[in-house]
Amino acid sequence: MTFPTPDRPATIADVARAAGVSVPTVSRVLTGAARVSEERRRRVERAIAELGYRPSAAAQVLASRRSNTIAIVAANTSRYGYAEAIRGVEESARAAGFVVIIVVVESERDDDVRAAADAVLRQSVAGVVVLKFDPPGVAALKALEPAVPVVALSGIPEPGVPQAVLDESEAAAGLTEHLLGLGHRTVHHVRIPPSGKEDGRTTGWRSALQRNGSPIPSIEDVSWEITTAYEIGVRLARDPAVTAIFCGNDETAMGVIRGIHDTGLRVPADISVVGFDDHPLAAMFIPALTTARQDFAELGRHGTAQLLALLNGESPLALETVEPPIAIRESTAPPRRR
Amino acid sequence: MTFPTPDRPATIADVARAAGVSVPTVSRVLTGAARVSEERRRRVERAIAELGYRPSAAAQVLASRRSNTIAIVAANTSRYGYAEAIRGVEESARAAGFVVIIVVVESERDDDVRAAADAVLRQSVAGVVVLKFDPPGVAALKALEPAVPVVALSGIPEPGVPQAVLDESEAAAGLTEHLLGLGHRTVHHVRIPPSGKEDGRTTGWRSALQRNGSPIPSIEDVSWEITTAYEIGVRLARDPAVTAIFCGNDETAMGVIRGIHDTGLRVPADISVVGFDDHPLAAMFIPALTTARQDFAELGRHGTAQLLALLNGESPLALETVEPPIAIRESTAPPRRR
DNA sequence: CTGAAAGCGCTAACAA
DNA sequence: TTGTTAGCGCTTTCAG
């Protein structure tokens, strides 16, 4: 007869022994799968508390073929939208009793995608939430798709996959129209790395321009490196045709504004700039950014809810697309002759 | 005889059967624990590839009593320093073949701390990295301490616990001295939520003031909510005695500056402000922030290295305390009479 | 309501 | 080098 020692965590057998019941009985009070007499339940609970027993998740997964782990698959974990979405998923997953593992897809290269999919699949997760914000996310989604319950978090609706989406194109169009309404002849666009051929932000911008009959300037692409935004700001400031700029996100907008600023021009007096996301610092920036609020954490929560519904075999929740409200602040104004 | 079906992932037994070898032989090629003849190894590898077999992590943990999971315990996942540290840990853990679970400690309340510790312990992780940046982190560290290998990530050295530390007090003192050197009589301090009684940033600020014989103003405390920083900025701007402010981080500095700005005063002409961390946006802000660079991702990487050394029974790595370099930019200048 | 028996997918001795 | 035999800690039949 062995006893739990500091080196050997208590097992279910230890608990059963201490409570004077059989192992399955302990299991029953643990899982609540079947009724246990009031008295034995009490004895078991006392033994659990005394021994500081914690069921082994690995053993439970193996025996029950059920998992309480959710994987978050993402190309990035620290950038604003990503981090917020992860926070939303984690919060709601934890509230539902799940543990979260985080799996990063480095790139859309086949080996990276496969490595991520392997990691997820080996962990026997209950389901996965993928941040389909970029090409690696899209690729990971494909690699995971049939093998495990998946929901995608995305900025652009797409049929087929269960998903939660934050509709970006409406807000992007709204922001563009705001600029046009101010009297700008057209609006230039600084695009952040997109999820596919094109994301909702760019799409909304273009369609607003088209509806308005405005010329469609060529797109400037930035990387996630903020200095690229800065350089584009400098470059655009030197082009007298540029009076209004729609940036793919707020960080980019700040970089662009700083670039314009270092060129001697002023925002919004000389050039208007809008961002996207309503980053916490957007309202603190000088000038405060006109932008569109994106609630990534809510997106994450919604995605988790979607996944849990899927796991329970419930009909997927209505694809609730939230339209982000626009915040008009200081970085936009009517154009002026230069 | 059963076959793997789409619903039943291939098991090691399936592989053994397909390769015409015993189960342990497959296990041997998987773990590399023992030599396998060239020919059988090849057969096994082919079978693995054909069946798309992936070993079950849960079964491996159970049987081997070894885990390839590392837990990150943190009070927050999305704020700048936290997110970057998590990124660093994840990157290096993944590079070493580990999977990362993320466990959030909501608060320092006993139930939250216990919930987090339970989650970690049930998952049979190989080890854990805790972000000891705040009271919940400190509490979690205590709760985990003897039961599992732990390393702490911290801004202030502390004996006893294996840890990686980013020494903040030196840089904080340096920043304060920079302000004093500019001619300011003293430096006010806006403190972010600290990890204990006091963090390295505050300590460094105070000791620089003391060394210089400057008066030590009372401290202003902000929450993580940026608007509190804004309000403090407004309030400090109205106090003519305030000519220089040391903020606990860059976001706070931006909020404070914005508050000062809305009051009609200018930074740095009327008041100098320094931040801390060198947030990616610090250099883009107008005025660009004078601040101290903190490499949180590197801290995370270092913590993982520390943990892996611990797991391998190696002597803990030298407690390498990185002193963050100071970046002097636009938000600081000599005082002027007001 | 309860316990005995079997087994989840894998690794760890142990012989051969 | 290889296979056989035992479990790892838990849940799940299945009797009773």
PDB file of N, CA and C in Angstrom, chain B residues 35-97:
ATOM      1  N   ARG B  35      17.798   2.221 -29.888  1.00  0.00           N
ATOM      2  CA  ARG B  35      18.147   1.994 -31.287  1.00  0.00           C
ATOM      3  C   ARG B  35      17.130   1.071 -31.947  1.00  0.00           C
ATOM      4  N   VAL B  36      16.841   1.391 -33.192  1.00  0.00           N
ATOM      5  CA  VAL B  36      15.951   0.544 -33.990  1.00  0.00           C
ATOM      6  C   VAL B  36      16.669   0.295 -35.305  1.00  0.00           C
ATOM      7  N   SER B  37      16.571  -0.916 -35.814  1.00  0.00           N
ATOM      8  CA  SER B  37      17.273  -1.228 -37.057  1.00  0.00           C
ATOM      9  C   SER B  37      16.805  -0.306 -38.174  1.00  0.00           C
ATOM     10  N   GLU B  38      17.758  -0.014 -39.029  1.00  0.00           N
ATOM     11  CA  GLU B  38      17.511   0.911 -40.119  1.00  0.00           C
ATOM     12  C   GLU B  38      16.239   0.544 -40.882  1.00  0.00           C
ATOM     13  N   GLU B  39      16.069  -0.756 -41.117  1.00  0.00           N
ATOM     14  CA  GLU B  39      14.960  -1.174 -41.954  1.00  0.00           C
ATOM     15  C   GLU B  39      13.612  -0.961 -41.263  1.00  0.00           C
ATOM     16  N   ARG B  40      13.515  -1.363 -40.043  1.00  0.00           N
ATOM     17  CA  ARG B  40      12.249  -1.198 -39.334  1.00  0.00           C
ATOM     18  C   ARG B  40      11.922   0.283 -39.142  1.00  0.00           C
ATOM     19  N   ARG B  41      12.928   1.017 -38.850  1.00  0.00           N
ATOM     20  CA  ARG B  41      12.703   2.460 -38.673  1.00  0.00           C
ATOM     21  C   ARG B  41      12.068   3.031 -39.932  1.00  0.00           C
ATOM     22  N   ARG B  42      12.602   2.645 -41.061  1.00  0.00           N
ATOM     23  CA  ARG B  42      12.071   3.154 -42.309  1.00  0.00           C
ATOM     24  C   ARG B  42      10.605   2.743 -42.473  1.00  0.00           C
ATOM     25  N   ARG B  43      10.320   1.488 -42.180  1.00  0.00           N
ATOM     26  CA  ARG B  43       8.942   1.002 -42.321  1.00  0.00           C
ATOM     27  C   ARG B  43       8.009   1.789 -41.402  1.00  0.00           C
ATOM     28  N   VAL B  44       8.478   2.003 -40.208  1.00  0.00           N
ATOM     29  CA  VAL B  44       7.663   2.749 -39.249  1.00  0.00           C
ATOM     30  C   VAL B  44       7.417   4.171 -39.745  1.00  0.00           C
ATOM     31  N   GLU B  45       8.472   4.790 -40.211  1.00  0.00           N
ATOM     32  CA  GLU B  45       8.322   6.164 -40.673  1.00  0.00           C
ATOM     33  C   GLU B  45       7.348   6.262 -41.841  1.00  0.00           C
ATOM     34  N   ARG B  46       7.426   5.275 -42.704  1.00  0.00           N
ATOM     35  CA  ARG B  46       6.516   5.284 -43.837  1.00  0.00           C
ATOM     36  C   ARG B  46       5.065   5.145 -43.351  1.00  0.00           C
ATOM     37  N   ALA B  47       4.876   4.229 -42.433  1.00  0.00           N
ATOM     38  CA  ALA B  47       3.525   4.005 -41.899  1.00  0.00           C
ATOM     39  C   ALA B  47       2.989   5.271 -41.222  1.00  0.00           C
ATOM     40  N   ILE B  48       3.859   5.931 -40.490  1.00  0.00           N
ATOM     41  CA  ILE B  48       3.453   7.163 -39.815  1.00  0.00           C
ATOM     42  C   ILE B  48       2.985   8.202 -40.824  1.00  0.00           C
ATOM     43  N   ALA B  49       3.798   8.355 -41.866  1.00  0.00           N
ATOM     44  CA  ALA B  49       3.457   9.342 -42.884  1.00  0.00           C
ATOM     45  C   ALA B  49       2.154   8.969 -43.583  1.00  0.00           C
ATOM     46  N   GLU B  50       2.036   7.692 -43.926  1.00  0.00           N
ATOM     47  CA  GLU B  50       0.842   7.261 -44.665  1.00  0.00           C
ATOM     48  C   GLU B  50      -0.430   7.421 -43.843  1.00  0.00           C
ATOM     49  N   LEU B  51      -0.333   7.100 -42.592  1.00  0.00           N
ATOM     50  CA  LEU B  51      -1.532   7.169 -41.754  1.00  0.00           C
ATOM     51  C   LEU B  51      -1.764   8.575 -41.197  1.00  0.00           C
ATOM     52  N   GLY B  52      -0.806   9.444 -41.398  1.00  0.00           N
ATOM     53  CA  GLY B  52      -0.926  10.785 -40.836  1.00  0.00           C
ATOM     54  C   GLY B  52      -0.997  10.703 -39.318  1.00  0.00           C
ATOM     55  N   TYR B  53      -0.221   9.788 -38.793  1.00  0.00           N
ATOM     56  CA  TYR B  53      -0.265   9.552 -37.345  1.00  0.00           C
ATOM     57  C   TYR B  53       0.410  10.658 -36.542  1.00  0.00           C
ATOM     58  N   ARG B  54      -0.238  11.042 -35.439  1.00  0.00           N
ATOM     59  CA  ARG B  54       0.362  11.984 -34.496  1.00  0.00           C
ATOM     60  C   ARG B  54       0.195  11.420 -33.097  1.00  0.00           C
ATOM     61  N   PRO B  55       1.287  11.217 -32.396  1.00  0.00           N
ATOM     62  CA  PRO B  55       1.191  10.669 -31.040  1.00  0.00           C
ATOM     63  C   PRO B  55       0.300  11.543 -30.160  1.00  0.00           C
ATOM     64  N   SER B  56      -0.443  10.930 -29.298  1.00  0.00           N
ATOM     65  CA  SER B  56      -1.299  11.670 -28.384  1.00  0.00           C
ATOM     66  C   SER B  56      -0.471  12.191 -27.215  1.00  0.00           C
ATOM     67  N   ALA B  57      -0.464  13.504 -27.100  1.00  0.00           N
ATOM     68  CA  ALA B  57       0.324  14.109 -26.016  1.00  0.00           C
ATOM     69  C   ALA B  57      -0.166  13.624 -24.655  1.00  0.00           C
ATOM     70  N   ALA B  58      -1.479  13.482 -24.509  1.00  0.00           N
ATOM     71  CA  ALA B  58      -2.034  13.067 -23.223  1.00  0.00           C
ATOM     72  C   ALA B  58      -1.514  11.691 -22.839  1.00  0.00           C
ATOM     73  N   ALA B  59      -1.531  10.774 -23.790  1.00  0.00           N
ATOM     74  CA  ALA B  59      -1.064   9.415 -23.495  1.00  0.00           C
ATOM     75  C   ALA B  59       0.424   9.423 -23.173  1.00  0.00           C
ATOM     76  N   GLN B  60       1.166  10.236 -23.885  1.00  0.00           N
ATOM     77  CA  GLN B  60       2.599  10.300 -23.625  1.00  0.00           C
ATOM     78  C   GLN B  60       2.896  10.838 -22.232  1.00  0.00           C
ATOM     79  N   VAL B  61       2.163  11.866 -21.863  1.00  0.00           N
ATOM     80  CA  VAL B  61       2.348  12.434 -20.537  1.00  0.00           C
ATOM     81  C   VAL B  61       2.062  11.379 -19.477  1.00  0.00           C
ATOM     82  N   LEU B  62       0.958  10.690 -19.684  1.00  0.00           N
ATOM     83  CA  LEU B  62       0.522   9.724 -18.691  1.00  0.00           C
ATOM     84  C   LEU B  62       1.541   8.599 -18.525  1.00  0.00           C
ATOM     85  N   ALA B  63       1.986   8.106 -19.647  1.00  0.00           N
ATOM     86  CA  ALA B  63       2.878   6.953 -19.597  1.00  0.00           C
ATOM     87  C   ALA B  63       4.301   7.329 -19.200  1.00  0.00           C
ATOM     88  N   SER B  64       4.745   8.439 -19.665  1.00  0.00           N
ATOM     89  CA  SER B  64       6.154   8.773 -19.435  1.00  0.00           C
ATOM     90  C   SER B  64       6.360   9.622 -18.193  1.00  0.00           C
ATOM     91  N   ARG B  65       5.272  10.182 -17.691  1.00  0.00           N
ATOM     92  CA  ARG B  65       5.379  11.110 -16.560  1.00  0.00           C
ATOM     93  C   ARG B  65       6.286  12.283 -16.905  1.00  0.00           C
ATOM     94  N   ARG B  66       6.320  12.589 -18.174  1.00  0.00           N
ATOM     95  CA  ARG B  66       7.055  13.780 -18.595  1.00  0.00           C
ATOM     96  C   ARG B  66       6.129  14.612 -19.462  1.00  0.00           C
ATOM     97  N   SER B  67       6.317  15.906 -19.427  1.00  0.00           N
ATOM     98  CA  SER B  67       5.397  16.760 -20.160  1.00  0.00           C
ATOM     99  C   SER B  67       6.147  17.677 -21.105  1.00  0.00           C
ATOM    100  N   ASN B  68       5.512  18.069 -22.157  1.00  0.00           N
ATOM    101  CA  ASN B  68       6.141  19.028 -23.064  1.00  0.00           C
ATOM    102  C   ASN B  68       5.339  20.318 -23.086  1.00  0.00           C
ATOM    103  N   THR B  69       4.709  20.573 -21.973  1.00  0.00           N
ATOM    104  CA  THR B  69       3.900  21.774 -21.869  1.00  0.00           C
ATOM    105  C   THR B  69       4.493  22.725 -20.838  1.00  0.00           C
ATOM    106  N   ILE B  70       4.527  23.991 -21.192  1.00  0.00           N
ATOM    107  CA  ILE B  70       4.959  25.019 -20.250  1.00  0.00           C
ATOM    108  C   ILE B  70       3.780  25.954 -20.037  1.00  0.00           C
ATOM    109  N   ALA B  71       3.543  26.320 -18.806  1.00  0.00           N
ATOM    110  CA  ALA B  71       2.461  27.258 -18.525  1.00  0.00           C
ATOM    111  C   ALA B  71       3.017  28.656 -18.327  1.00  0.00           C
ATOM    112  N   ILE B  72       2.328  29.622 -18.889  1.00  0.00           N
ATOM    113  CA  ILE B  72       2.635  31.019 -18.602  1.00  0.00           C
ATOM    114  C   ILE B  72       1.529  31.523 -17.692  1.00  0.00           C
ATOM    115  N   VAL B  73       1.893  32.009 -16.537  1.00  0.00           N
ATOM    116  CA  VAL B  73       0.896  32.531 -15.612  1.00  0.00           C
ATOM    117  C   VAL B  73       1.037  34.045 -15.567  1.00  0.00           C
ATOM    118  N   ALA B  74      -0.044  34.739 -15.821  1.00  0.00           N
ATOM    119  CA  ALA B  74       0.015  36.193 -15.881  1.00  0.00           C
ATOM    120  C   ALA B  74      -1.315  36.808 -15.496  1.00  0.00           C
ATOM    121  N   ALA B  75      -1.249  38.021 -14.999  1.00  0.00           N
ATOM    122  CA  ALA B  75      -2.478  38.704 -14.610  1.00  0.00           C
ATOM    123  C   ALA B  75      -3.146  39.333 -15.824  1.00  0.00           C
ATOM    124  N   ASN B  76      -2.371  39.468 -16.876  1.00  0.00           N
ATOM    125  CA  ASN B  76      -2.873  40.151 -18.057  1.00  0.00           C
ATOM    126  C   ASN B  76      -2.149  39.586 -19.268  1.00  0.00           C
ATOM    127  N   THR B  77      -2.817  39.588 -20.406  1.00  0.00           N
ATOM    128  CA  THR B  77      -2.155  39.025 -21.585  1.00  0.00           C
ATOM    129  C   THR B  77      -1.985  40.033 -22.705  1.00  0.00           C
ATOM    130  N   SER B  78      -2.693  41.156 -22.616  1.00  0.00           N
ATOM    131  CA  SER B  78      -2.701  42.022 -23.792  1.00  0.00           C
ATOM    132  C   SER B  78      -1.963  43.340 -23.625  1.00  0.00           C
ATOM    133  N   ARG B  79      -1.684  43.727 -22.387  1.00  0.00           N
ATOM    134  CA  ARG B  79      -0.986  44.988 -22.211  1.00  0.00           C
ATOM    135  C   ARG B  79       0.447  44.859 -22.721  1.00  0.00           C
ATOM    136  N   TYR B  80       1.006  45.977 -23.163  1.00  0.00           N
ATOM    137  CA  TYR B  80       2.284  45.933 -23.881  1.00  0.00           C
ATOM    138  C   TYR B  80       3.359  45.030 -23.281  1.00  0.00           C
ATOM    139  N   GLY B  81       3.806  45.329 -22.088  1.00  0.00           N
ATOM    140  CA  GLY B  81       4.896  44.554 -21.497  1.00  0.00           C
ATOM    141  C   GLY B  81       4.542  43.079 -21.332  1.00  0.00           C
ATOM    142  N   TYR B  82       3.342  42.825 -20.917  1.00  0.00           N
ATOM    143  CA  TYR B  82       2.889  41.452 -20.720  1.00  0.00           C
ATOM    144  C   TYR B  82       2.866  40.692 -22.040  1.00  0.00           C
ATOM    145  N   ALA B  83       2.243  41.318 -23.033  1.00  0.00           N
ATOM    146  CA  ALA B  83       2.105  40.648 -24.325  1.00  0.00           C
ATOM    147  C   ALA B  83       3.474  40.348 -24.927  1.00  0.00           C
ATOM    148  N   GLU B  84       4.392  41.290 -24.772  1.00  0.00           N
ATOM    149  CA  GLU B  84       5.732  41.085 -25.316  1.00  0.00           C
ATOM    150  C   GLU B  84       6.473  39.978 -24.566  1.00  0.00           C
ATOM    151  N   ALA B  85       6.327  39.967 -23.265  1.00  0.00           N
ATOM    152  CA  ALA B  85       6.991  38.926 -22.474  1.00  0.00           C
ATOM    153  C   ALA B  85       6.423  37.552 -22.854  1.00  0.00           C
ATOM    154  N   ILE B  86       5.124  37.498 -23.009  1.00  0.00           N
ATOM    155  CA  ILE B  86       4.482  36.240 -23.402  1.00  0.00           C
ATOM    156  C   ILE B  86       4.999  35.796 -24.760  1.00  0.00           C
ATOM    157  N   ARG B  87       5.118  36.748 -25.667  1.00  0.00           N
ATOM    158  CA  ARG B  87       5.645  36.421 -26.981  1.00  0.00           C
ATOM    159  C   ARG B  87       7.031  35.815 -26.861  1.00  0.00           C
ATOM    160  N   GLY B  88       7.861  36.429 -26.039  1.00  0.00           N
ATOM    161  CA  GLY B  88       9.221  35.916 -25.869  1.00  0.00           C
ATOM    162  C   GLY B  88       9.235  34.500 -25.315  1.00  0.00           C
ATOM    163  N   VAL B  89       8.409  34.267 -24.324  1.00  0.00           N
ATOM    164  CA  VAL B  89       8.346  32.928 -23.735  1.00  0.00           C
ATOM    165  C   VAL B  89       7.841  31.921 -24.775  1.00  0.00           C
ATOM    166  N   GLU B  90       6.771  32.288 -25.440  1.00  0.00           N
ATOM    167  CA  GLU B  90       6.181  31.371 -26.416  1.00  0.00           C
ATOM    168  C   GLU B  90       7.189  31.021 -27.500  1.00  0.00           C
ATOM    169  N   GLU B  91       7.833  32.027 -28.051  1.00  0.00           N
ATOM    170  CA  GLU B  91       8.800  31.790 -29.129  1.00  0.00           C
ATOM    171  C   GLU B  91       9.886  30.805 -28.727  1.00  0.00           C
ATOM    172  N   SER B  92      10.475  31.067 -27.578  1.00  0.00           N
ATOM    173  CA  SER B  92      11.592  30.209 -27.196  1.00  0.00           C
ATOM    174  C   SER B  92      11.113  28.843 -26.719  1.00  0.00           C
ATOM    175  N   ALA B  93       9.934  28.798 -26.131  1.00  0.00           N
ATOM    176  CA  ALA B  93       9.387  27.501 -25.706  1.00  0.00           C
ATOM    177  C   ALA B  93       9.107  26.653 -26.942  1.00  0.00           C
ATOM    178  N   ARG B  94       8.496  27.267 -27.927  1.00  0.00           N
ATOM    179  CA  ARG B  94       8.182  26.545 -29.158  1.00  0.00           C
ATOM    180  C   ARG B  94       9.455  26.047 -29.823  1.00  0.00           C
ATOM    181  N   ALA B  95      10.471  26.904 -29.845  1.00  0.00           N
ATOM    182  CA  ALA B  95      11.742  26.515 -30.461  1.00  0.00           C
ATOM    183  C   ALA B  95      12.329  25.294 -29.756  1.00  0.00           C
ATOM    184  N   ALA B  96      12.023  25.153 -28.477  1.00  0.00           N
ATOM    185  CA  ALA B  96      12.559  24.024 -27.720  1.00  0.00           C
ATOM    186  C   ALA B  96      11.607  22.830 -27.742  1.00  0.00           C
ATOM    187  N   GLY B  97      10.542  22.940 -28.549  1.00  0.00           N
ATOM    188  CA  GLY B  97       9.632  21.809 -28.669  1.00  0.00           C
ATOM    189  C   GLY B  97       8.520  21.767 -27.635  1.00  0.00           C
TER     190      GLY B  97
END
